Amino acid sequence: PWLRAPRAATPGVDPAAMTPWPDRSDPTEPIDAVTTEIPRVGPAKPPAGSSIGRASSLMAVASLVSRVTGFLRQLALVAVLGLAVVNDSYTVANTLPNIVYELLLGGVLTSVMIPLLVRAQTHDPDGGETYTRRLLTIAGTALLLATAVAMLAAPLLTRLYLGSDDSGTANPDLATAFAYLLLPQIFFYGMGALLGAILNSKGVFGPFAWAPVLNNVVVLIVLGVYALVPGAISLDPVRMGDAKLLVLGLGTTLGIVVQAVVLLPSMRRIGFRYRPVWGWDPRLTAAGGLALWVVAYVLIGQAGYIVTTRVASSAAEGSVAIYTNAWLLLQVPYGVLGVSLLTALMPRMSRSAADGRMDAVIDDLSLGSRLSAVFLIPISALLTVFGTSVGVALFALRAGNLDGAERLGATLAASAFGLLPFAIVMLQLRVFYAVTDSRTPTLIQLFIVGVKIPMLLACPLLLTREDVVLGLAAANGASFLFGAVLGQFLLIRRLGRLRTGEILITVLKTMLASVAAALAAAGAAALLTAGPMRDWTPVPRAWITLVVAVVVMTPVTLLAMRLLRTGELAPLWRRLARLAGSRKPRRETSA
């Protein structure tokens, strides 16, 4: 079943809901209440105190399936393409439409649109339907134009990321051929994200959460077909009519088409019937101002990624694919909790901000930060200590991939410390978007990239060609750490006291518990490696090491967090106590 937020009874006319959308020249200024004589009947608001945990936990199931199938897709991609020139070229070309993924499905533009849609639904007599249709019409036209321009500029875009010469680590001509087949994804990424924002603003989260699963399934099938097609992709010369090239490129784009189209039945279920509405709504000016800041946000981020790919493509072969796969692997735990939690929190924070209840926004920020710490720090500790084993276990299945898999695992370990800072930054940005401030996130992004680029450029000077990718990943993680500190400072200036002390106490307790558990697991793994597993081949040894690590770390982490009185796990202890109580044998009583 699709996941829906709890519904309340339809309210009557509420004087507090009689606020029109103010005409503002600065979209980042807070919206002040302005009374009007015309009553506005908006959609039902979620009941106060509705459980964010239930919504986020249900979406976590969809996100988990999405991340697992996406991870299987990456494993299949490495198994089919290897970690060499073809994979590097495909990865760079697929990065171009994935810029839109980071912008839209990654949550940035969705976070901008949800507050605007919520306000229209609350204050418009028709529940915001005309505004939504007009927004889709204008955005769809803009996306078509952007897609056409991107396809015309494909050779320039690929050379921007790789340079004009074939360095032997990535092929610009092959990347350009892939780009022609992959860039049409831009339109479908954009429309899918807008449809998802509309569904989320209505409290319907499931379709958008499950849509990427279908995309992953389609691409897995495509990779199977690719493997069955005889021959190999030609590199000298690169031919656009190459059967394997067409299967991989068009098949990847088909997955994004399916991901967008599958949302249409859900749009009909919420009663939305699209008909083009042309013309300009004054509120779209505010949306355009917010979107311009978001575009700047993405362009700044791409400046950092361009430097990353340039440095990686000039390092050892496969570095671009290794960096990308390590980052995607790091996104799996974030996607299970972070994305689902943010998806559930965003409409609630938007409504709280629209109502002027900043205390509720601060509560949600603190809750999201502490839950992220409790979930992500133990995983970061696991990946830091056992990253190489993860790389070998997952990516060394194909003969000849062992060296690349070890480097991928080491890259993962070098960047794992940045997992929580990344999640915190994403949460902080959502708070700014909830108060319709898209300027500050762009400034934070500018700071993050400004800190990162010098570290990226220093990597070839300080590290060997094989280790450059480790430095790139570590620099990326460090930049988010600096960004989280800046974001917290700016939020304090904007909202006041943020209960930072509570967050830091939770982080410290979780770190102590995770370090103790990781050391215990490392000791157990070392004993096995020196004893029974001494003569095992790398892949089975890596899998057994990971199993031992998880088996040891999980109970030790939970026990240590229990001893340290980590309050965020109180619901877990209560549930375990209820389960234990229900299984106790009842005493027989005499009549």
PDB file of N, CA and C in Angstrom, residues 109-183:
ATOM      1  N   LEU A 109      15.581  20.817  -4.964  1.00  0.00           N
ATOM      2  CA  LEU A 109      14.467  21.551  -5.543  1.00  0.00           C
ATOM      3  C   LEU A 109      13.145  21.090  -4.936  1.00  0.00           C
ATOM      4  N   THR A 110      13.038  19.788  -4.607  1.00  0.00           N
ATOM      5  CA  THR A 110      11.846  19.309  -3.932  1.00  0.00           C
ATOM      6  C   THR A 110      11.632  20.070  -2.629  1.00  0.00           C
ATOM      7  N   SER A 111      12.710  20.335  -1.913  1.00  0.00           N
ATOM      8  CA  SER A 111      12.603  21.060  -0.659  1.00  0.00           C
ATOM      9  C   SER A 111      12.165  22.501  -0.874  1.00  0.00           C
ATOM     10  N   VAL A 112      12.528  23.086  -2.019  1.00  0.00           N
ATOM     11  CA  VAL A 112      12.068  24.429  -2.324  1.00  0.00           C
ATOM     12  C   VAL A 112      10.598  24.414  -2.690  1.00  0.00           C
ATOM     13  N   MET A 113      10.178  23.432  -3.494  1.00  0.00           N
ATOM     14  CA  MET A 113       8.816  23.421  -4.002  1.00  0.00           C
ATOM     15  C   MET A 113       7.780  23.035  -2.951  1.00  0.00           C
ATOM     16  N   ILE A 114       8.144  22.150  -2.028  1.00  0.00           N
ATOM     17  CA  ILE A 114       7.156  21.701  -1.045  1.00  0.00           C
ATOM     18  C   ILE A 114       6.598  22.864  -0.227  1.00  0.00           C
ATOM     19  N   PRO A 115       7.452  23.772   0.325  1.00  0.00           N
ATOM     20  CA  PRO A 115       6.862  24.899   1.060  1.00  0.00           C
ATOM     21  C   PRO A 115       5.943  25.762   0.197  1.00  0.00           C
ATOM     22  N   LEU A 116       6.306  25.983  -1.081  1.00  0.00           N
ATOM     23  CA  LEU A 116       5.470  26.793  -1.958  1.00  0.00           C
ATOM     24  C   LEU A 116       4.137  26.107  -2.238  1.00  0.00           C
ATOM     25  N   LEU A 117       4.187  24.798  -2.488  1.00  0.00           N
ATOM     26  CA  LEU A 117       2.949  24.051  -2.748  1.00  0.00           C
ATOM     27  C   LEU A 117       2.064  24.013  -1.513  1.00  0.00           C
ATOM     28  N   VAL A 118       2.672  23.809  -0.344  1.00  0.00           N
ATOM     29  CA  VAL A 118       1.891  23.754   0.899  1.00  0.00           C
ATOM     30  C   VAL A 118       1.173  25.074   1.136  1.00  0.00           C
ATOM     31  N   ARG A 119       1.870  26.187   0.891  1.00  0.00           N
ATOM     32  CA  ARG A 119       1.239  27.487   1.103  1.00  0.00           C
ATOM     33  C   ARG A 119       0.089  27.706   0.117  1.00  0.00           C
ATOM     34  N   ALA A 120       0.281  27.299  -1.140  1.00  0.00           N
ATOM     35  CA  ALA A 120      -0.796  27.432  -2.122  1.00  0.00           C
ATOM     36  C   ALA A 120      -1.985  26.564  -1.750  1.00  0.00           C
ATOM     37  N   GLN A 121      -1.739  25.337  -1.301  1.00  0.00           N
ATOM     38  CA  GLN A 121      -2.819  24.447  -0.899  1.00  0.00           C
ATOM     39  C   GLN A 121      -3.565  24.982   0.308  1.00  0.00           C
ATOM     40  N   THR A 122      -2.852  25.701   1.167  1.00  0.00           N
ATOM     41  CA  THR A 122      -3.457  26.221   2.390  1.00  0.00           C
ATOM     42  C   THR A 122      -4.283  27.477   2.127  1.00  0.00           C
ATOM     43  N   HIS A 123      -3.820  28.336   1.219  1.00  0.00           N
ATOM     44  CA  HIS A 123      -4.419  29.659   1.098  1.00  0.00           C
ATOM     45  C   HIS A 123      -5.281  29.854  -0.144  1.00  0.00           C
ATOM     46  N   ASP A 124      -5.187  28.977  -1.163  1.00  0.00           N
ATOM     47  CA  ASP A 124      -5.970  29.163  -2.385  1.00  0.00           C
ATOM     48  C   ASP A 124      -7.348  28.548  -2.237  1.00  0.00           C
ATOM     49  N   PRO A 125      -8.395  29.190  -2.791  1.00  0.00           N
ATOM     50  CA  PRO A 125      -9.746  28.612  -2.698  1.00  0.00           C
ATOM     51  C   PRO A 125      -9.858  27.245  -3.342  1.00  0.00           C
ATOM     52  N   ASP A 126      -9.064  26.981  -4.399  1.00  0.00           N
ATOM     53  CA  ASP A 126      -9.146  25.673  -5.067  1.00  0.00           C
ATOM     54  C   ASP A 126      -8.112  24.693  -4.541  1.00  0.00           C
ATOM     55  N   GLY A 127      -7.533  24.975  -3.362  1.00  0.00           N
ATOM     56  CA  GLY A 127      -6.543  24.074  -2.791  1.00  0.00           C
ATOM     57  C   GLY A 127      -5.226  24.063  -3.539  1.00  0.00           C
ATOM     58  N   GLY A 128      -4.947  25.114  -4.319  1.00  0.00           N
ATOM     59  CA  GLY A 128      -3.672  25.229  -5.014  1.00  0.00           C
ATOM     60  C   GLY A 128      -3.593  24.497  -6.331  1.00  0.00           C
ATOM     61  N   GLU A 129      -4.741  24.015  -6.857  1.00  0.00           N
ATOM     62  CA  GLU A 129      -4.689  23.192  -8.073  1.00  0.00           C
ATOM     63  C   GLU A 129      -4.247  24.000  -9.290  1.00  0.00           C
ATOM     64  N   THR A 130      -4.782  25.199  -9.462  1.00  0.00           N
ATOM     65  CA  THR A 130      -4.394  26.027 -10.605  1.00  0.00           C
ATOM     66  C   THR A 130      -2.919  26.390 -10.528  1.00  0.00           C
ATOM     67  N   TYR A 131      -2.469  26.747  -9.340  1.00  0.00           N
ATOM     68  CA  TYR A 131      -1.056  27.078  -9.150  1.00  0.00           C
ATOM     69  C   TYR A 131      -0.174  25.886  -9.515  1.00  0.00           C
ATOM     70  N   THR A 132      -0.593  24.684  -9.109  1.00  0.00           N
ATOM     71  CA  THR A 132       0.190  23.484  -9.382  1.00  0.00           C
ATOM     72  C   THR A 132       0.245  23.191 -10.877  1.00  0.00           C
ATOM     73  N   ARG A 133      -0.902  23.350 -11.563  1.00  0.00           N
ATOM     74  CA  ARG A 133      -0.920  23.117 -13.016  1.00  0.00           C
ATOM     75  C   ARG A 133      -0.024  24.116 -13.744  1.00  0.00           C
ATOM     76  N   ARG A 134      -0.103  25.369 -13.341  1.00  0.00           N
ATOM     77  CA  ARG A 134       0.724  26.382 -13.986  1.00  0.00           C
ATOM     78  C   ARG A 134       2.210  26.100 -13.750  1.00  0.00           C
ATOM     79  N   LEU A 135       2.537  25.680 -12.528  1.00  0.00           N
ATOM     80  CA  LEU A 135       3.918  25.354 -12.198  1.00  0.00           C
ATOM     81  C   LEU A 135       4.431  24.205 -13.061  1.00  0.00           C
ATOM     82  N   LEU A 136       3.615  23.153 -13.226  1.00  0.00           N
ATOM     83  CA  LEU A 136       4.019  22.009 -14.045  1.00  0.00           C
ATOM     84  C   LEU A 136       4.187  22.404 -15.505  1.00  0.00           C
ATOM     85  N   THR A 137       3.306  23.262 -16.000  1.00  0.00           N
ATOM     86  CA  THR A 137       3.380  23.680 -17.400  1.00  0.00           C
ATOM     87  C   THR A 137       4.672  24.444 -17.680  1.00  0.00           C
ATOM     88  N   ILE A 138       4.966  25.408 -16.827  1.00  0.00           N
ATOM     89  CA  ILE A 138       6.154  26.234 -17.042  1.00  0.00           C
ATOM     90  C   ILE A 138       7.424  25.421 -16.807  1.00  0.00           C
ATOM     91  N   ALA A 139       7.415  24.616 -15.731  1.00  0.00           N
ATOM     92  CA  ALA A 139       8.601  23.811 -15.430  1.00  0.00           C
ATOM     93  C   ALA A 139       8.855  22.774 -16.520  1.00  0.00           C
ATOM     94  N   GLY A 140       7.790  22.149 -17.039  1.00  0.00           N
ATOM     95  CA  GLY A 140       7.962  21.160 -18.104  1.00  0.00           C
ATOM     96  C   GLY A 140       8.562  21.772 -19.353  1.00  0.00           C
ATOM     97  N   THR A 141       8.100  22.973 -19.706  1.00  0.00           N
ATOM     98  CA  THR A 141       8.661  23.663 -20.869  1.00  0.00           C
ATOM     99  C   THR A 141      10.136  23.979 -20.650  1.00  0.00           C
ATOM    100  N   ALA A 142      10.449  24.472 -19.453  1.00  0.00           N
ATOM    101  CA  ALA A 142      11.845  24.813 -19.153  1.00  0.00           C
ATOM    102  C   ALA A 142      12.730  23.575 -19.189  1.00  0.00           C
ATOM    103  N   LEU A 143      12.226  22.450 -18.704  1.00  0.00           N
ATOM    104  CA  LEU A 143      13.011  21.216 -18.706  1.00  0.00           C
ATOM    105  C   LEU A 143      13.259  20.713 -20.122  1.00  0.00           C
ATOM    106  N   LEU A 144      12.248  20.843 -20.995  1.00  0.00           N
ATOM    107  CA  LEU A 144      12.454  20.443 -22.396  1.00  0.00           C
ATOM    108  C   LEU A 144      13.549  21.280 -23.041  1.00  0.00           C
ATOM    109  N   LEU A 145      13.510  22.583 -22.821  1.00  0.00           N
ATOM    110  CA  LEU A 145      14.547  23.455 -23.381  1.00  0.00           C
ATOM    111  C   LEU A 145      15.921  23.118 -22.811  1.00  0.00           C
ATOM    112  N   ALA A 146      15.980  22.880 -21.500  1.00  0.00           N
ATOM    113  CA  ALA A 146      17.258  22.549 -20.866  1.00  0.00           C
ATOM    114  C   ALA A 146      17.823  21.247 -21.414  1.00  0.00           C
ATOM    115  N   THR A 147      16.946  20.270 -21.660  1.00  0.00           N
ATOM    116  CA  THR A 147      17.387  18.986 -22.207  1.00  0.00           C
ATOM    117  C   THR A 147      17.947  19.166 -23.616  1.00  0.00           C
ATOM    118  N   ALA A 148      17.255  19.949 -24.436  1.00  0.00           N
ATOM    119  CA  ALA A 148      17.717  20.181 -25.807  1.00  0.00           C
ATOM    120  C   ALA A 148      19.081  20.892 -25.818  1.00  0.00           C
ATOM    121  N   VAL A 149      19.222  21.909 -24.981  1.00  0.00           N
ATOM    122  CA  VAL A 149      20.490  22.644 -24.921  1.00  0.00           C
ATOM    123  C   VAL A 149      21.618  21.726 -24.447  1.00  0.00           C
ATOM    124  N   ALA A 150      21.335  20.904 -23.437  1.00  0.00           N
ATOM    125  CA  ALA A 150      22.358  20.000 -22.909  1.00  0.00           C
ATOM    126  C   ALA A 150      22.815  19.009 -23.971  1.00  0.00           C
ATOM    127  N   MET A 151      21.879  18.482 -24.769  1.00  0.00           N
ATOM    128  CA  MET A 151      22.262  17.527 -25.810  1.00  0.00           C
ATOM    129  C   MET A 151      23.103  18.191 -26.892  1.00  0.00           C
ATOM    130  N   LEU A 152      22.770  19.442 -27.245  1.00  0.00           N
ATOM    131  CA  LEU A 152      23.582  20.162 -28.224  1.00  0.00           C
ATOM    132  C   LEU A 152      24.986  20.428 -27.698  1.00  0.00           C
ATOM    133  N   ALA A 153      25.085  20.612 -26.398  1.00  0.00           N
ATOM    134  CA  ALA A 153      26.381  20.950 -25.793  1.00  0.00           C
ATOM    135  C   ALA A 153      27.102  19.734 -25.234  1.00  0.00           C
ATOM    136  N   ALA A 154      26.660  18.523 -25.562  1.00  0.00           N
ATOM    137  CA  ALA A 154      27.235  17.314 -24.975  1.00  0.00           C
ATOM    138  C   ALA A 154      28.758  17.228 -25.131  1.00  0.00           C
ATOM    139  N   PRO A 155      29.326  17.501 -26.323  1.00  0.00           N
ATOM    140  CA  PRO A 155      30.794  17.414 -26.422  1.00  0.00           C
ATOM    141  C   PRO A 155      31.514  18.383 -25.485  1.00  0.00           C
ATOM    142  N   LEU A 156      30.964  19.585 -25.345  1.00  0.00           N
ATOM    143  CA  LEU A 156      31.589  20.560 -24.458  1.00  0.00           C
ATOM    144  C   LEU A 156      31.487  20.118 -23.000  1.00  0.00           C
ATOM    145  N   LEU A 157      30.343  19.526 -22.631  1.00  0.00           N
ATOM    146  CA  LEU A 157      30.140  19.115 -21.242  1.00  0.00           C
ATOM    147  C   LEU A 157      31.099  17.991 -20.849  1.00  0.00           C
ATOM    148  N   THR A 158      31.252  16.999 -21.721  1.00  0.00           N
ATOM    149  CA  THR A 158      32.137  15.890 -21.359  1.00  0.00           C
ATOM    150  C   THR A 158      33.595  16.341 -21.295  1.00  0.00           C
ATOM    151  N   ARG A 159      33.980  17.246 -22.182  1.00  0.00           N
ATOM    152  CA  ARG A 159      35.358  17.731 -22.129  1.00  0.00           C
ATOM    153  C   ARG A 159      35.591  18.663 -20.946  1.00  0.00           C
ATOM    154  N   LEU A 160      34.526  19.273 -20.462  1.00  0.00           N
ATOM    155  CA  LEU A 160      34.648  20.081 -19.254  1.00  0.00           C
ATOM    156  C   LEU A 160      35.049  19.207 -18.067  1.00  0.00           C
ATOM    157  N   TYR A 161      34.512  17.974 -18.032  1.00  0.00           N
ATOM    158  CA  TYR A 161      34.813  17.071 -16.919  1.00  0.00           C
ATOM    159  C   TYR A 161      36.106  16.285 -17.122  1.00  0.00           C
ATOM    160  N   LEU A 162      36.436  15.998 -18.386  1.00  0.00           N
ATOM    161  CA  LEU A 162      37.573  15.111 -18.646  1.00  0.00           C
ATOM    162  C   LEU A 162      38.755  15.784 -19.315  1.00  0.00           C
ATOM    163  N   GLY A 163      38.555  16.961 -19.890  1.00  0.00           N
ATOM    164  CA  GLY A 163      39.600  17.535 -20.713  1.00  0.00           C
ATOM    165  C   GLY A 163      39.459  17.035 -22.142  1.00  0.00           C
ATOM    166  N   SER A 164      40.293  17.515 -23.033  1.00  0.00           N
ATOM    167  CA  SER A 164      40.151  17.193 -24.465  1.00  0.00           C
ATOM    168  C   SER A 164      40.981  16.000 -24.904  1.00  0.00           C
ATOM    169  N   ASP A 165      41.889  15.542 -24.052  1.00  0.00           N
ATOM    170  CA  ASP A 165      42.783  14.447 -24.455  1.00  0.00           C
ATOM    171  C   ASP A 165      42.333  13.139 -23.845  1.00  0.00           C
ATOM    172  N   ASP A 166      42.592  12.052 -24.585  1.00  0.00           N
ATOM    173  CA  ASP A 166      42.342  10.712 -24.070  1.00  0.00           C
ATOM    174  C   ASP A 166      43.517  10.330 -23.170  1.00  0.00           C
ATOM    175  N   SER A 167      43.278  10.378 -21.853  1.00  0.00           N
ATOM    176  CA  SER A 167      44.362  10.117 -20.900  1.00  0.00           C
ATOM    177  C   SER A 167      44.593   8.636 -20.672  1.00  0.00           C
ATOM    178  N   GLY A 168      43.729   7.798 -21.230  1.00  0.00           N
ATOM    179  CA  GLY A 168      43.848   6.368 -20.989  1.00  0.00           C
ATOM    180  C   GLY A 168      43.039   5.909 -19.794  1.00  0.00           C
ATOM    181  N   THR A 169      42.583   6.853 -18.968  1.00  0.00           N
ATOM    182  CA  THR A 169      41.759   6.479 -17.818  1.00  0.00           C
ATOM    183  C   THR A 169      40.285   6.733 -18.100  1.00  0.00           C
ATOM    184  N   ALA A 170      39.973   7.613 -19.023  1.00  0.00           N
ATOM    185  CA  ALA A 170      38.601   7.843 -19.476  1.00  0.00           C
ATOM    186  C   ALA A 170      38.675   8.372 -20.895  1.00  0.00           C
ATOM    187  N   ASN A 171      37.703   8.010 -21.724  1.00  0.00           N
ATOM    188  CA  ASN A 171      37.718   8.343 -23.138  1.00  0.00           C
ATOM    189  C   ASN A 171      36.684   9.430 -23.417  1.00  0.00           C
ATOM    190  N   PRO A 172      37.099  10.674 -23.752  1.00  0.00           N
ATOM    191  CA  PRO A 172      36.130  11.750 -23.977  1.00  0.00           C
ATOM    192  C   PRO A 172      35.147  11.445 -25.096  1.00  0.00           C
ATOM    193  N   ASP A 173      35.592  10.788 -26.170  1.00  0.00           N
ATOM    194  CA  ASP A 173      34.683  10.476 -27.282  1.00  0.00           C
ATOM    195  C   ASP A 173      33.617   9.477 -26.846  1.00  0.00           C
ATOM    196  N   LEU A 174      34.019   8.466 -26.087  1.00  0.00           N
ATOM    197  CA  LEU A 174      33.032   7.495 -25.604  1.00  0.00           C
ATOM    198  C   LEU A 174      32.089   8.152 -24.609  1.00  0.00           C
ATOM    199  N   ALA A 175      32.613   9.007 -23.743  1.00  0.00           N
ATOM    200  CA  ALA A 175      31.760   9.714 -22.779  1.00  0.00           C
ATOM    201  C   ALA A 175      30.742  10.587 -23.506  1.00  0.00           C
ATOM    202  N   THR A 176      31.147  11.216 -24.611  1.00  0.00           N
ATOM    203  CA  THR A 176      30.222  12.048 -25.387  1.00  0.00           C
ATOM    204  C   THR A 176      29.135  11.197 -26.032  1.00  0.00           C
ATOM    205  N   ALA A 177      29.513  10.038 -26.580  1.00  0.00           N
ATOM    206  CA  ALA A 177      28.517   9.146 -27.175  1.00  0.00           C
ATOM    207  C   ALA A 177      27.500   8.703 -26.129  1.00  0.00           C
ATOM    208  N   PHE A 178      27.973   8.339 -24.954  1.00  0.00           N
ATOM    209  CA  PHE A 178      27.050   7.995 -23.870  1.00  0.00           C
ATOM    210  C   PHE A 178      26.167   9.187 -23.503  1.00  0.00           C
ATOM    211  N   ALA A 179      26.745  10.386 -23.498  1.00  0.00           N
ATOM    212  CA  ALA A 179      25.995  11.571 -23.084  1.00  0.00           C
ATOM    213  C   ALA A 179      24.790  11.812 -23.991  1.00  0.00           C
ATOM    214  N   TYR A 180      24.952  11.624 -25.301  1.00  0.00           N
ATOM    215  CA  TYR A 180      23.820  11.814 -26.214  1.00  0.00           C
ATOM    216  C   TYR A 180      22.649  10.890 -25.848  1.00  0.00           C
ATOM    217  N   LEU A 181      22.961   9.693 -25.371  1.00  0.00           N
ATOM    218  CA  LEU A 181      21.917   8.718 -25.029  1.00  0.00           C
ATOM    219  C   LEU A 181      21.363   8.929 -23.626  1.00  0.00           C
ATOM    220  N   LEU A 182      22.133   9.545 -22.737  1.00  0.00           N
ATOM    221  CA  LEU A 182      21.738   9.663 -21.340  1.00  0.00           C
ATOM    222  C   LEU A 182      21.138  11.017 -20.980  1.00  0.00           C
ATOM    223  N   LEU A 183      21.466  12.067 -21.712  1.00  0.00           N
ATOM    224  CA  LEU A 183      20.996  13.403 -21.357  1.00  0.00           C
ATOM    225  C   LEU A 183      19.473  13.586 -21.442  1.00  0.00           C
TER     226      LEU A 183
END
